[in-house]
PDB file of C-alpha atoms in Angstrom:
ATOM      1  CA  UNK A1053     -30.449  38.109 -11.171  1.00  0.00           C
ATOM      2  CA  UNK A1054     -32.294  38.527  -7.732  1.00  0.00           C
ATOM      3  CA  UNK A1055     -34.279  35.335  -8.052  1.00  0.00           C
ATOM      4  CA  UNK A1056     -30.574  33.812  -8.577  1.00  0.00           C
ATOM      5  CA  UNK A1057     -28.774  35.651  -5.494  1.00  0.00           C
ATOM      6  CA  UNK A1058     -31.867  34.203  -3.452  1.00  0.00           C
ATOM      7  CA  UNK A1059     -31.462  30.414  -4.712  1.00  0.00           C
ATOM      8  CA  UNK A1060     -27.523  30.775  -4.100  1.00  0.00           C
ATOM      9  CA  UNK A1061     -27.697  30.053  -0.209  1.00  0.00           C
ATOM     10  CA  UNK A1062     -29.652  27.183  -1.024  1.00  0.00           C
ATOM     11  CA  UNK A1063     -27.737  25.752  -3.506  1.00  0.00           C
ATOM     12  CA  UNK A1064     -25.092  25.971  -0.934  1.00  0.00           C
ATOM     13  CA  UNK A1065     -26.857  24.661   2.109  1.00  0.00           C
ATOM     14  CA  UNK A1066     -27.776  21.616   0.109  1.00  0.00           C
ATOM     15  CA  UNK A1067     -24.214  20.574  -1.539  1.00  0.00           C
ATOM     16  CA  UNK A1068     -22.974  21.319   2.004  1.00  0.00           C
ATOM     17  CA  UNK A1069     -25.450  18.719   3.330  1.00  0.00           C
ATOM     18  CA  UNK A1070     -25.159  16.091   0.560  1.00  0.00           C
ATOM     19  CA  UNK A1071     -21.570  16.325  -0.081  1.00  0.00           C
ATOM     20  CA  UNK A1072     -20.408  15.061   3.583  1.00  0.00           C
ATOM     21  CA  UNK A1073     -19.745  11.945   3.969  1.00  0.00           C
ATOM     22  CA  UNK A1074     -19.976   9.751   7.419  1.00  0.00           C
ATOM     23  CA  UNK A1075     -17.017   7.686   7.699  1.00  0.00           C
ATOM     24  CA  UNK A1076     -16.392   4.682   9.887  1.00  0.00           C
ATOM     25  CA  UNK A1077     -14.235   2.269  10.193  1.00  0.00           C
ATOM     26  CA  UNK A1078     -16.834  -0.273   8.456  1.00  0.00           C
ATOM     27  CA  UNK A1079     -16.598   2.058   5.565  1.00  0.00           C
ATOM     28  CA  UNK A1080     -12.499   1.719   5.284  1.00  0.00           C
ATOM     29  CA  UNK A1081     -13.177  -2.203   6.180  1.00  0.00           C
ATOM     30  CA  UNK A1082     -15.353  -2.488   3.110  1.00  0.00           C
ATOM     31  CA  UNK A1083     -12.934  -0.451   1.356  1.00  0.00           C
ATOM     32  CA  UNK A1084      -9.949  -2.342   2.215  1.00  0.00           C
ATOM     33  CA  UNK A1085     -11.586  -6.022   1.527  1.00  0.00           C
ATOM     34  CA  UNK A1086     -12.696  -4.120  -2.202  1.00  0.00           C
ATOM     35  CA  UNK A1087      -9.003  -2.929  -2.847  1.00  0.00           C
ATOM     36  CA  UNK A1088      -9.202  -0.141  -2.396  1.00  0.00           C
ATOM     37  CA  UNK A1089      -6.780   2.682  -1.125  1.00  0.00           C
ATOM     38  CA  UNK A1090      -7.821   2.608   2.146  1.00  0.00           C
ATOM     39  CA  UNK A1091      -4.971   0.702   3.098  1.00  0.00           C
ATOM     40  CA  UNK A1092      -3.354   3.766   4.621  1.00  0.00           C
ATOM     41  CA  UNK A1093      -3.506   2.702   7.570  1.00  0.00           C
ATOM     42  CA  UNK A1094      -1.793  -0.303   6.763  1.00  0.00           C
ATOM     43  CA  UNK A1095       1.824   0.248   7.094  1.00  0.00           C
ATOM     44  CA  UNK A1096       3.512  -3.146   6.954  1.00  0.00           C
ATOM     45  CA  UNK A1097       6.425  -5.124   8.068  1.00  0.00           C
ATOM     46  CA  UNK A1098       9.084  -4.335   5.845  1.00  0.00           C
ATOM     47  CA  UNK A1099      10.331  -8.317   5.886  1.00  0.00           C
ATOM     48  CA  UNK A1100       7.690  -8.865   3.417  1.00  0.00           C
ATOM     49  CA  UNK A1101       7.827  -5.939   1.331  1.00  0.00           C
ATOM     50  CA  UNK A1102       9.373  -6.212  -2.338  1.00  0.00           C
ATOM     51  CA  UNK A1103       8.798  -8.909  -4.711  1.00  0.00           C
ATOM     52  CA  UNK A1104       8.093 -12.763  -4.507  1.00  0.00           C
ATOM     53  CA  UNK A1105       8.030 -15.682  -6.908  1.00  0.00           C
ATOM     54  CA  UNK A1106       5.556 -18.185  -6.268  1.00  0.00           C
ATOM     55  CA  UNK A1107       4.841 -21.734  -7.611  1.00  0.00           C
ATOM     56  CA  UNK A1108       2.302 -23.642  -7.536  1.00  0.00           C
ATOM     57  CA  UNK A1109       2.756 -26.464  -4.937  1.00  0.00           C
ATOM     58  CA  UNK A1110       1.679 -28.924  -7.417  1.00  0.00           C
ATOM     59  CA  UNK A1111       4.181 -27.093  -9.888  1.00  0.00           C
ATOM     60  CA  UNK A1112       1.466 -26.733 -12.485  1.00  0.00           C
ATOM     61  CA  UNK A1113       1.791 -23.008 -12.391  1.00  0.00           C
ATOM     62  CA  UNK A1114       4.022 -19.621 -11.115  1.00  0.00           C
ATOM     63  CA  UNK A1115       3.519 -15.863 -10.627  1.00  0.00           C
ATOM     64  CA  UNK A1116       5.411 -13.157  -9.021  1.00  0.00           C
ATOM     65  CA  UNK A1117       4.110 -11.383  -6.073  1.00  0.00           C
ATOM     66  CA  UNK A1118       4.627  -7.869  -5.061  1.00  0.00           C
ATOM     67  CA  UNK A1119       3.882  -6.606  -1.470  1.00  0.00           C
ATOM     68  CA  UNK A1120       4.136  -3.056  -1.226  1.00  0.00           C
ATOM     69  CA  UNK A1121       5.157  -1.340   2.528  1.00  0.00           C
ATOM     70  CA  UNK A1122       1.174   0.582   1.878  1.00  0.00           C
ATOM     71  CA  UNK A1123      -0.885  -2.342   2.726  1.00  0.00           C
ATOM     72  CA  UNK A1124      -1.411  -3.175  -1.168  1.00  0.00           C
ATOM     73  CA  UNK A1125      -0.285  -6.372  -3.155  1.00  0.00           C
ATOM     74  CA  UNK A1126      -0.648  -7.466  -6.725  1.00  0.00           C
ATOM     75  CA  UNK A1127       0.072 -10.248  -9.021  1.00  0.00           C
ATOM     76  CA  UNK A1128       1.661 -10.820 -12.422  1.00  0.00           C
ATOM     77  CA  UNK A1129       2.780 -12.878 -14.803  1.00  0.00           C
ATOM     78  CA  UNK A1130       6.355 -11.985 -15.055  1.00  0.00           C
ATOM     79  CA  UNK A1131       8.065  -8.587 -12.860  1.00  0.00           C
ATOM     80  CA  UNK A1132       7.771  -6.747 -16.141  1.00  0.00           C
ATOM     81  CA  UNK A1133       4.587  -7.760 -17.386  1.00  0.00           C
ATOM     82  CA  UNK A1134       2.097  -4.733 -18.064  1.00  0.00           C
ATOM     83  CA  UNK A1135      -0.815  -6.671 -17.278  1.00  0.00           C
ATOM     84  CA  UNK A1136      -1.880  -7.607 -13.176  1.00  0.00           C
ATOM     85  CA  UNK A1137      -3.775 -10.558 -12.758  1.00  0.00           C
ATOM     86  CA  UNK A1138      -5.489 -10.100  -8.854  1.00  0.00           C
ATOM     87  CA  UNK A1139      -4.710  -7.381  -6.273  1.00  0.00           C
ATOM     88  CA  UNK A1140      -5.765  -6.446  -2.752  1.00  0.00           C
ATOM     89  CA  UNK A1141      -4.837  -4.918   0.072  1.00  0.00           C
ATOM     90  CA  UNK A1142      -3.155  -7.202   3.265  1.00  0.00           C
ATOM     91  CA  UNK A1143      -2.164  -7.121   7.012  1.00  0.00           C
ATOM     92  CA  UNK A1144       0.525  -8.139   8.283  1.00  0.00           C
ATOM     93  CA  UNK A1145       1.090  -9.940  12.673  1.00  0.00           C
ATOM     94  CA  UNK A1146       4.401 -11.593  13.392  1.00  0.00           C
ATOM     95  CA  UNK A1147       5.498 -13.981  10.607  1.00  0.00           C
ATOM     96  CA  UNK A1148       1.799 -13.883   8.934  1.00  0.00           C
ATOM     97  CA  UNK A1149       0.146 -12.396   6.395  1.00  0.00           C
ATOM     98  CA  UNK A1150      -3.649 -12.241   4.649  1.00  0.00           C
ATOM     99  CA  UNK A1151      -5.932 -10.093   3.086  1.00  0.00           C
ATOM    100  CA  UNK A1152      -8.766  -9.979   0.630  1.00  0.00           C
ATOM    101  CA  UNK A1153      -8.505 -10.198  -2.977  1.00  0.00           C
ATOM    102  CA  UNK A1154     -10.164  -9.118  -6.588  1.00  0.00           C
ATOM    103  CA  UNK A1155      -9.893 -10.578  -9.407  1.00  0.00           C
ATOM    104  CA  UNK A1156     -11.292  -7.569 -12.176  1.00  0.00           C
ATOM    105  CA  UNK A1157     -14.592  -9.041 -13.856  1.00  0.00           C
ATOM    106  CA  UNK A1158     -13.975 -12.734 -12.354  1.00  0.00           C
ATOM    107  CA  UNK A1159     -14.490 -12.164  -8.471  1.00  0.00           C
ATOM    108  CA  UNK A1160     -12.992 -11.932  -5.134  1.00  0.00           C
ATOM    109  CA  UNK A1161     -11.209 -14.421  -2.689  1.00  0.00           C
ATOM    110  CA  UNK A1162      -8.743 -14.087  -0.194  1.00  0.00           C
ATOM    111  CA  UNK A1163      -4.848 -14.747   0.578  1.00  0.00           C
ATOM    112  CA  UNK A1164      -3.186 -15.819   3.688  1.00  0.00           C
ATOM    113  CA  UNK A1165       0.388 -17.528   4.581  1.00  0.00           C
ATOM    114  CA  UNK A1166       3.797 -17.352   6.350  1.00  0.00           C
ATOM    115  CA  UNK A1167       6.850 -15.774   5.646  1.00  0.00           C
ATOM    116  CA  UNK A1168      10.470 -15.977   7.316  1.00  0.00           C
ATOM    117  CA  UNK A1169      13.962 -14.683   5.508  1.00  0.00           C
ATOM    118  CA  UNK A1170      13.835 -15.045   1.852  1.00  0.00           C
ATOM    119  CA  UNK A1171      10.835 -18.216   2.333  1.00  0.00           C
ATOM    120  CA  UNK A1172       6.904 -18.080   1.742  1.00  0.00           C
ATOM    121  CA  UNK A1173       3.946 -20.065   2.052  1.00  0.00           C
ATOM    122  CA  UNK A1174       0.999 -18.574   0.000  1.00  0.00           C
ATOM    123  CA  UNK A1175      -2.465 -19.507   0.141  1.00  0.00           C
ATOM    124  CA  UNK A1176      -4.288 -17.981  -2.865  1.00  0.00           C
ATOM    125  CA  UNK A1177      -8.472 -18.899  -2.099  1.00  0.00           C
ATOM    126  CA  UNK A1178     -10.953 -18.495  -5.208  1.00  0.00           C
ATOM    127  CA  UNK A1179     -14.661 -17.349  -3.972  1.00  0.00           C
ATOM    128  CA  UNK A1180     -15.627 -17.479  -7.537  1.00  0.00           C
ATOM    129  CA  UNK A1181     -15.548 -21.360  -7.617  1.00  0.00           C
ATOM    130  CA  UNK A1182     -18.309 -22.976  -5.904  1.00  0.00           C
ATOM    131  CA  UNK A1183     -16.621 -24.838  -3.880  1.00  0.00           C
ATOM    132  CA  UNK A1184     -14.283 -22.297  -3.079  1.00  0.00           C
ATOM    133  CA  UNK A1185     -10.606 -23.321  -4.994  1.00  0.00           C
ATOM    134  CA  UNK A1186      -7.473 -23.334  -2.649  1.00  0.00           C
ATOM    135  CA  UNK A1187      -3.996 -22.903  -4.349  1.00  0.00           C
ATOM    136  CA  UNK A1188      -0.902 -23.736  -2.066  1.00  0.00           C
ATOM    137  CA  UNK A1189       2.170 -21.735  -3.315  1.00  0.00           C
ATOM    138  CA  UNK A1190       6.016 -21.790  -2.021  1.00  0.00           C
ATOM    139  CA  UNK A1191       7.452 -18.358  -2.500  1.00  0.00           C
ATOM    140  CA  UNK A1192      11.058 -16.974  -2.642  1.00  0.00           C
ATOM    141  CA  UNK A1193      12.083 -13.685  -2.268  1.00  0.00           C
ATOM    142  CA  UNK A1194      13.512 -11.816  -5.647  1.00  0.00           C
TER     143      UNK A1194
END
């Protein structure tokens, strides 16, 4: 029991030292552009909040869109479908938007566009393609 009491302080000492962590704003950056909740600091303009349907500016394909007023977005098939497609986290400065994206066990890429009233223009970029893939989107508000 002594030789326990003695190696308690230590114990302590060291989950003390190896449990901090040293955050930065890099950290929440790499965060963010991974998807993750980080986006706290994100609070966005509530004229893009809610949901979106987009189609594909060739009209080979559509989603819906869902911008949330936390900094997060998310795609899926239909409003009620159980499964989403690509999230990530965005910023918002006037009439713009963009932010990084992840595709779960595909890959990352990015989105960027314009919004004004119940109008979008989406730019949906696949890193996983080499070249990168570009999909142009026109969105209306739901």
């Amino acid at each position: 029991m002594k030789r326990l009491s003695r190696l308690l302080p230590l114990a302590a000492a060291a989950a003390l030292l190896c449990g901090c962590e040293f955050v930065s704003n890099d950290d929440e950056a790499f965060a963010a552009a991974a998807g993750g909740a980080n986006a706290r600091h994100a609070a966005q303009s509530s004229s893009i909040v809610g949901t979106w349907f987009l189609r594909e500016k060739s009209g080979s394909g559509s989603w819906y869109v869902f911008f949330n007023a936390d900094g997060s977005w998310y795609i899926k098939d239909t409003p009620s479908a159980s499964r989403t497609r690509v999230s990530g986290t965005y910023k918002t400065s006037g009439n713009k938007f963009s932010g990084p994206m992840k595709n779960p066990g595909v890959g990352t890429g990015e989105i960027s566009g314009t919004f004004s009233g119940n109008s979008m223009d989406f730019t949906f970029v696949e890193f996983w393609h080499d070249p990168h893939k570009t999909i142009l989107y026109k969105g209306e508000r739901k």
